[in-house]
Coordinates of C-alpha atoms in Angstrom, one line a residue:
Chain A
X572 CA -0.1 0.5 -0.4
X573 CA 1.6 3.7 -1.0
X574 CA 1.3 6.4 1.1
X575 CA -0.2 8.2 -1.0
X576 CA -3.6 6.1 0.0
X577 CA -2.9 8.6 2.9
X578 CA -3.6 11.1 1.9
X579 CA -7.7 10.8 0.0
X580 CA -10.2 12.6 2.5
X581 CA -11.9 10.2 5.2
X582 CA -14.8 10.0 3.0
X583 CA -13.4 9.3 -0.3
X584 CA -12.2 6.5 2.0
X585 CA -15.7 5.3 2.6
X586 CA -17.1 5.3 -0.7
X587 CA -13.8 2.4 -1.3
X588 CA -15.8 -0.3 -0.7
X589 CA -18.5 0.5 -1.8
X590 CA -16.8 1.6 -5.9
X591 CA -15.6 -2.6 -4.8
X592 CA -18.0 -4.1 -4.6
X593 CA -20.6 -2.1 -8.1
X594 CA -17.6 -3.0 -9.7
X595 CA -17.7 -6.7 -9.2
X596 CA -21.2 -7.0 -10.1
X597 CA -20.0 -5.5 -13.1
X598 CA -17.6 -7.5 -14.1
X599 CA -19.9 -10.9 -13.6
X600 CA -22.7 -9.9 -15.9
X601 CA -19.7 -9.4 -17.7
X602 CA -19.1 -5.7 -18.5
X603 CA -15.4 -4.4 -20.0
X604 CA -16.6 -0.8 -19.7
X605 CA -18.0 2.1 -17.3
X606 CA -18.9 5.4 -17.2
X607 CA -18.6 7.4 -14.2
X608 CA -22.6 8.7 -15.1
X609 CA -23.1 4.4 -14.8
X610 CA -21.5 4.1 -12.2
X611 CA -23.2 7.2 -9.7
X612 CA -26.6 5.3 -11.0
X613 CA -25.4 2.3 -9.9
X614 CA -24.1 2.9 -6.4
X615 CA -26.0 6.4 -6.6
X616 CA -22.9 8.9 -5.5
X617 CA -23.2 11.5 -7.1
X618 CA -20.9 11.0 -10.6
X619 CA -19.1 14.3 -9.7
X620 CA -17.6 12.9 -6.4
X621 CA -16.9 9.3 -8.6
X622 CA -15.3 11.5 -10.5
X623 CA -13.6 13.0 -8.1
X624 CA -12.4 10.4 -5.6
X625 CA -11.1 8.1 -8.7
X626 CA -8.9 11.1 -8.7
X627 CA -7.3 11.0 -5.8
X628 CA -5.5 7.2 -7.7
X629 CA -4.6 9.6 -11.1
X630 CA -5.4 8.8 -14.3
X631 CA -8.5 5.6 -13.7
X632 CA -10.3 6.7 -17.0
X633 CA -10.3 8.0 -20.1
X634 CA -12.4 10.9 -21.2
X635 CA -14.9 9.5 -24.0
X636 CA -14.0 6.6 -23.2
X637 CA -14.9 6.4 -18.8
X638 CA -13.1 3.1 -16.8
X639 CA -12.4 0.1 -17.8
X640 CA -13.9 -2.9 -15.6
X641 CA -11.1 -5.1 -15.2
X642 CA -8.2 -2.6 -14.5
X643 CA -10.7 -0.8 -12.0
X644 CA -11.9 -4.2 -10.6
X645 CA -7.9 -5.1 -9.5
X646 CA -7.0 -1.5 -9.4
X647 CA -10.3 -1.7 -6.2
X648 CA -8.7 -5.0 -4.6
X649 CA -5.3 -3.9 -4.4
X650 CA -5.8 -1.1 -3.0
X651 CA -9.2 -2.6 0.0
X652 CA -6.3 -5.4 0.5
X653 CA -9.1 -8.0 -1.0
X654 CA -6.3 -10.8 -0.6
X655 CA -5.4 -10.5 2.7
X656 CA -7.6 -11.5 5.0
X657 CA -8.6 -9.4 8.4
X658 CA -10.2 -11.8 10.9
X659 CA -13.3 -10.9 13.3
X660 CA -15.4 -12.1 15.9
X661 CA -18.5 -11.2 17.2
X662 CA -19.5 -10.6 20.5
X663 CA -23.2 -11.1 21.2
X664 CA -25.0 -13.3 19.5
X665 CA -28.6 -11.8 20.1
X666 CA -31.1 -11.1 17.4
X667 CA -28.8 -8.8 15.5
X668 CA -25.1 -10.7 16.5
X669 CA -27.5 -13.3 14.7
X670 CA -27.7 -11.6 12.0
X671 CA -25.0 -11.3 11.7
X672 CA -23.6 -14.2 11.3
X673 CA -25.9 -14.8 8.6
X674 CA -25.5 -12.8 6.3
X675 CA -23.0 -13.1 4.1
X676 CA -20.5 -10.0 4.2
X677 CA -17.8 -12.9 5.2
X678 CA -18.0 -13.2 0.9
X679 CA -16.5 -11.6 -1.5
X680 CA -15.1 -9.5 1.1
X681 CA -11.9 -9.4 2.9
X682 CA -13.0 -10.2 6.5
X683 CA -14.6 -13.2 8.1
X684 CA -16.7 -13.9 10.9
X685 CA -14.2 -16.4 12.8
X686 CA -15.4 -16.6 16.4
X687 CA -18.9 -16.0 18.3
X688 CA -19.5 -15.4 21.8
X689 CA -22.3 -14.9 24.1
X690 CA -23.4 -16.0 27.8
X691 CA -26.0 -18.2 27.0
X692 CA -25.5 -22.1 27.7
X693 CA -27.8 -23.4 24.6
X694 CA -25.9 -21.2 22.1
X695 CA -22.3 -22.3 23.6
X696 CA -20.3 -24.9 21.2
X697 CA -22.7 -24.3 18.7
X698 CA -22.4 -22.6 15.1
X699 CA -24.6 -20.5 13.1
X700 CA -23.7 -20.4 9.2
X701 CA -21.1 -21.5 9.8
X702 CA -18.9 -19.4 12.8
X703 CA -19.3 -21.5 16.3
X704 CA -20.0 -19.9 19.4
X705 CA -17.2 -20.1 22.4
X706 CA -18.9 -18.6 26.3
X707 CA -17.6 -15.3 26.8
X708 CA -15.1 -16.2 29.5
X709 CA -12.7 -17.6 27.3
X710 CA -12.4 -14.5 25.3
X711 CA -8.6 -14.2 25.8
X712 CA -7.5 -16.8 25.5
X713 CA -9.3 -17.2 22.0
X714 CA -9.6 -14.1 20.7
X715 CA -5.0 -14.8 20.9
X716 CA -5.5 -18.1 19.6
X717 CA -7.3 -17.2 16.0
X718 CA -5.2 -13.9 15.7
X719 CA -8.6 -11.7 15.7
X720 CA -8.1 -8.7 15.1
X721 CA -11.5 -6.4 14.8
X722 CA -14.1 -6.8 16.8
X723 CA -17.8 -6.8 15.9
X724 CA -20.0 -5.4 19.6
X725 CA -23.3 -6.3 19.6
X726 CA -24.2 -6.4 23.5
X727 CA -26.4 -4.8 25.6
X728 CA -25.0 -1.1 26.3
X729 CA -25.1 -2.3 29.8
X730 CA -21.9 -4.2 29.2
X731 CA -20.4 -3.0 26.9
X732 CA -17.6 -0.5 28.5
X733 CA -16.6 -3.6 30.6
X734 CA -15.8 -6.0 27.3
X735 CA -13.6 -3.2 26.0
X736 CA -11.9 -3.0 28.8
X737 CA -11.6 -6.9 28.4
X738 CA -10.9 -6.6 24.5
X739 CA -7.8 -4.1 24.4
X740 CA -6.6 -6.0 26.8
X741 CA -5.9 -8.4 23.9
X742 CA -4.5 -7.4 20.3
X743 CA -7.4 -5.8 19.4
X744 CA -7.6 -3.0 16.6
X745 CA -10.1 -2.3 15.2
X746 CA -14.0 -2.3 17.1
X747 CA -17.5 -2.1 15.2
X748 CA -19.8 -0.8 18.2
X749 CA -23.4 -1.1 17.5
X750 CA -24.7 -0.8 21.2
X751 CA -25.9 3.1 21.9
X752 CA -22.8 3.3 24.2
X753 CA -19.8 5.2 23.4
X754 CA -16.7 3.6 24.2
X755 CA -13.5 4.4 25.8
X756 CA -10.7 2.9 24.4
X757 CA -6.6 3.2 24.4
X758 CA -5.9 4.7 21.8
X759 CA -3.7 1.6 19.9
X760 CA -7.9 1.0 18.8
X761 CA -10.4 2.5 16.8
X762 CA -14.1 2.5 16.8
X763 CA -16.3 3.1 14.0
X764 CA -19.5 3.8 16.0
X765 CA -23.4 2.9 13.8
X766 CA -26.0 3.9 16.6
X767 CA -29.3 2.6 15.1
X768 CA -31.7 5.2 16.7
X769 CA -29.1 7.9 15.6
X770 CA -29.9 6.4 12.1
X771 CA -32.7 6.5 12.1
X772 CA -33.5 10.5 13.9
X773 CA -30.9 11.8 11.6
X774 CA -32.7 10.5 8.4
X775 CA -36.6 12.0 10.0
X776 CA -34.5 15.4 10.3
X777 CA -33.2 15.7 6.8
X778 CA -36.6 15.0 6.2
X779 CA -38.1 17.6 7.9
X780 CA -34.7 19.7 7.3
X781 CA -33.5 19.2 4.2
X782 CA -37.1 17.8 1.5
X783 CA -35.3 17.6 -1.6
X784 CA -32.3 17.8 -0.8
X785 CA -30.2 14.8 -2.5
X786 CA -28.1 12.8 -0.3
X787 CA -24.5 11.8 -1.3
X788 CA -26.0 8.1 0.0
X789 CA -23.1 6.9 1.5
X790 CA -21.8 9.8 3.8
Chain B
X72 CA -38.2 25.3 12.0
X73 CA -36.0 28.9 11.0
X74 CA -34.8 28.6 7.4
X75 CA -31.1 28.8 9.0
X76 CA -31.8 25.4 9.9
X77 CA -31.4 24.7 6.1
X78 CA -27.7 26.7 5.5
X79 CA -25.7 24.1 7.9
X80 CA -22.9 21.2 7.0
X81 CA -24.6 17.6 7.0
X82 CA -22.6 15.9 8.7
X83 CA -23.0 18.7 11.9
X84 CA -26.7 17.6 11.1
X85 CA -26.0 13.9 11.0
X86 CA -24.5 15.0 14.8
X87 CA -27.8 15.9 15.9
X88 CA -29.6 13.6 17.4
X89 CA -26.2 12.2 19.5
X90 CA -25.6 15.4 21.4
X91 CA -29.9 15.7 21.9
X92 CA -30.0 12.5 23.5
X93 CA -26.0 12.9 25.6
X94 CA -27.7 16.4 26.6
X95 CA -30.4 14.2 28.1
X96 CA -28.5 11.9 29.8
X97 CA -26.5 15.2 31.0
X98 CA -29.1 17.0 32.5
X99 CA -31.5 13.6 33.9
X100 CA -27.9 13.6 36.2
X101 CA -29.1 16.4 37.2
X102 CA -25.7 18.3 35.8
X103 CA -26.4 22.5 35.3
X104 CA -24.2 23.5 32.8
X105 CA -21.5 21.6 30.6
X106 CA -17.9 22.8 29.2
X107 CA -17.5 21.4 24.6
X108 CA -15.0 19.7 26.1
X109 CA -16.6 17.4 29.0
X110 CA -19.3 17.1 25.9
X111 CA -16.2 15.8 23.3
X112 CA -15.0 13.6 26.5
X113 CA -19.0 12.1 26.2
X114 CA -19.8 11.9 22.3
X115 CA -16.1 11.3 21.6
X116 CA -16.0 14.6 19.2
X117 CA -13.2 16.3 19.7
X118 CA -14.1 19.9 21.2
X119 CA -14.0 22.6 18.4
X120 CA -16.2 20.3 15.6
X121 CA -18.6 20.9 19.0
X122 CA -18.0 24.2 19.3
X123 CA -18.0 24.4 14.8
X124 CA -21.7 22.5 14.7
X125 CA -22.9 24.7 18.4
X126 CA -22.3 28.1 16.4
X127 CA -24.1 27.3 12.7
X128 CA -27.2 28.1 16.0
X129 CA -25.9 31.3 17.0
X130 CA -24.8 32.1 20.6
X131 CA -25.8 28.8 22.5
X132 CA -23.1 29.4 24.9
X133 CA -20.3 31.6 26.9
X134 CA -16.7 31.3 27.0
X135 CA -16.0 30.7 30.2
X136 CA -18.8 29.0 31.5
X137 CA -19.6 26.4 28.4
X138 CA -23.3 25.4 28.1
X139 CA -26.2 25.8 29.8
X140 CA -27.8 22.1 30.6
X141 CA -31.8 22.8 31.0
X142 CA -31.1 25.8 27.6
X143 CA -29.6 23.4 25.6
X144 CA -32.0 20.4 26.0
X145 CA -34.8 22.4 24.6
X146 CA -33.4 23.8 22.0
X147 CA -32.3 20.5 21.0
X148 CA -35.8 18.9 21.5
X149 CA -37.3 22.6 19.7
X150 CA -34.5 22.0 16.4
X151 CA -35.1 17.7 16.1
X152 CA -39.2 18.5 16.5
X153 CA -39.4 15.3 19.6
X154 CA -42.7 17.4 20.2
X155 CA -43.4 15.8 16.3
X156 CA -43.0 12.0 16.9
X157 CA -43.2 10.7 13.5
X158 CA -44.5 7.0 12.2
X159 CA -42.2 4.4 11.5
X160 CA -43.0 0.7 10.1
X161 CA -40.6 -2.3 9.9
X162 CA -40.5 -4.2 6.7
X163 CA -38.7 -7.4 7.1
X164 CA -39.0 -9.8 10.9
X165 CA -36.2 -12.2 10.5
X166 CA -33.6 -11.5 12.7
X167 CA -32.6 -8.0 12.0
X168 CA -35.5 -6.6 12.2
X169 CA -36.0 -8.5 15.5
X170 CA -34.2 -6.5 16.4
X171 CA -34.9 -3.3 15.4
X172 CA -38.5 -4.3 17.2
X173 CA -36.9 -5.0 20.3
X174 CA -34.6 -2.5 20.5
X175 CA -36.2 0.7 22.4
X176 CA -35.3 3.5 20.6
X177 CA -38.8 4.5 20.0
X178 CA -38.0 5.7 24.5
X179 CA -37.2 9.6 24.4
X180 CA -37.2 10.5 20.8
X181 CA -40.1 11.4 17.9
X182 CA -39.4 8.4 16.3
X183 CA -42.4 5.6 16.4
X184 CA -42.5 1.7 14.9
X185 CA -45.7 1.4 14.3
X186 CA -46.4 -2.1 12.4
X187 CA -44.2 -4.9 11.1
X188 CA -44.8 -6.2 8.3
X189 CA -44.0 -9.9 7.4
X190 CA -44.7 -12.8 5.4
X191 CA -44.6 -16.1 8.0
X192 CA -47.7 -16.6 8.7
X193 CA -45.6 -17.3 12.2
X194 CA -45.4 -14.2 13.1
X195 CA -48.4 -12.5 11.5
X196 CA -50.6 -11.6 13.8
X197 CA -48.3 -11.6 16.7
X198 CA -46.3 -8.3 18.0
X199 CA -42.7 -8.2 18.7
X200 CA -41.6 -5.1 21.3
X201 CA -45.1 -4.3 21.4
X202 CA -45.7 -3.3 17.4
X203 CA -48.1 -5.4 15.7
X204 CA -47.0 -7.5 13.0
X205 CA -49.6 -7.0 9.6
X206 CA -49.3 -9.3 6.2
X207 CA -46.7 -8.0 3.9
X208 CA -50.1 -8.2 1.5
X209 CA -51.5 -5.2 3.3
X210 CA -48.5 -3.6 3.0
X211 CA -50.2 -0.4 0.9
X212 CA -53.2 -0.8 2.9
X213 CA -51.8 -0.3 6.4
X214 CA -49.5 2.3 5.2
X215 CA -52.4 4.9 4.4
X216 CA -54.2 4.3 8.0
X217 CA -51.9 4.3 10.2
X218 CA -50.1 8.1 8.7
X219 CA -46.4 5.9 8.0
X220 CA -44.3 8.6 7.0
X221 CA -40.9 6.1 6.8
X222 CA -40.2 2.5 6.3
X223 CA -37.1 0.5 8.0
X224 CA -36.1 -2.1 5.3
X225 CA -34.2 -5.6 6.2
X226 CA -35.7 -7.8 4.3
X227 CA -33.0 -10.3 2.0
X228 CA -31.3 -8.0 -1.3
X229 CA -33.2 -10.0 -3.6
X230 CA -36.9 -8.2 -2.7
X231 CA -35.9 -4.5 -1.9
X232 CA -36.0 -2.8 -5.7
X233 CA -39.9 -4.7 -5.5
X234 CA -40.6 -4.0 -2.5
X235 CA -39.4 -0.3 -3.2
X236 CA -42.0 -0.2 -6.3
X237 CA -44.6 -0.2 -3.4
X238 CA -44.4 1.5 -0.8
X239 CA -43.5 4.6 -3.3
X240 CA -47.1 4.0 -4.3
X241 CA -48.4 5.4 -1.0
X242 CA -47.1 7.6 1.1
X243 CA -44.0 7.3 2.6
X244 CA -41.2 9.9 2.3
X245 CA -37.9 8.1 3.8
X246 CA -36.6 4.9 3.8
X247 CA -34.1 3.0 5.5
X248 CA -31.9 0.6 3.8
X249 CA -30.5 -1.9 5.6
X250 CA -29.7 -4.1 2.5
X251 CA -27.0 -4.1 0.4
X252 CA -28.5 -3.3 -2.7
X253 CA -28.5 0.5 -3.7
X254 CA -32.3 1.1 -4.5
X255 CA -33.5 3.7 -7.7
X256 CA -36.7 5.7 -5.6
X257 CA -38.4 8.6 -6.9
X258 CA -37.4 12.1 -5.8
X259 CA -39.6 12.2 -3.2
X260 CA -38.5 9.9 -1.8
X261 CA -35.3 10.3 0.5
X262 CA -32.7 6.9 1.0
X263 CA -30.6 6.2 3.7
X264 CA -28.1 3.1 3.3
X265 CA -26.7 1.9 6.3
X266 CA -24.4 -1.5 4.2
X267 CA -23.1 -3.6 7.0
X268 CA -20.0 -5.3 4.8
X269 CA -19.4 -1.6 3.7
X270 CA -19.6 -0.9 7.5
X271 CA -17.1 -3.6 8.8
X272 CA -15.5 -3.2 5.5
X273 CA -14.7 0.6 6.1
X274 CA -13.3 -0.7 9.5
X275 CA -10.7 -2.7 7.8
X276 CA -9.9 0.2 5.6
X277 CA -9.2 2.7 8.1
X278 CA -6.6 0.1 10.5
X279 CA -4.8 -1.0 6.8
X280 CA -4.4 3.0 6.6
X281 CA -5.0 5.8 8.9
X282 CA -3.1 4.0 11.7
X283 CA -3.2 6.8 14.7
X284 CA -5.3 8.3 13.5
X285 CA -8.6 9.7 15.4
X286 CA -11.9 9.4 13.5
X287 CA -14.8 12.2 13.9
X288 CA -16.4 8.9 14.9
X289 CA -20.2 9.5 14.5
X290 CA -19.5 11.0 10.5

């Protein structure tokens, strides 16, 4: 990975996985080139934003021709390190956690949920979506054995900080936090927070205050 | 709502529900004033960003004093229209949908999931988290009766567009899309998209490319 990637805006970085997914789809369907207008229609990001995003990576396309799909595919695969799998643990196998385990986002992707943890004896020792479920008591030991870099938190907010503190004592580098709790972590851990209540409230706020304004939908 | 709110940046608007939640917590705990540094610590947004966000709303605080909690609370309640409830329907009562219905995000909030839809006969006629589940065949009729403005999509991607087309024929104004599908909608409907795979991939990308860079966690 070149150092150039350090200079791209974070908003652009957040859209890369989305572009990658649709370029995969285009490639699978046999398409050989694509214009920014077509990409825009598919990913619902305006084409000026797409052209600006792509421009950070140098000349990916040609004026009047568009982008070569195979080239884009190999470029994004490399940029997103698709060939290097990041091992993920999921903590909390309730409804939300189960949805994640059943969801196929580990396919065609550079992330794989390898293990899950819960405290419900009925779930421990079983698998969901091929992912084995361990007792939370074994957290530290199993995380180390399986070389886990990222944890998804789908646990009650009331225990989120306590479990985060335990994760901080392991080699965890990133947390995807689905609880409403705001987590205190050492600077070595990056937290992305997805608060479902805030997402819904935010949508309602936009409906009331930005009627008719198009959103850059992947912000 | 004054027209001033139309001028605030969308990134700021997205943080408002988050601020509101923590100001509610502060108020409940009896706190009377708060500094931007304390707010920053609680919501994990840097204090310069908080001060800039708040500045769009005029003089909410005083230098050397901080912000008055009661004033902030009433200000945000008004700004976020907390007194006007938006009725929400959830479509697809699988694991993810069930997690939503059990999740208490309708409490202390200006949104309420009033109804859910599924096609599983075992679920229809039951309630989860007090929300009644209807058959999808009744979608158009029930949405109209209940004055529903927003739909949450927790259905398989393969049927997402078809159901979106049905929603477009009703009075739906906003869709919170949890499927990986990108939806085509008329300009009268606003879509916010939360793609769990993209969120995970994005976290991994940041871990690899922005080591040690603090994120504005609510972007």
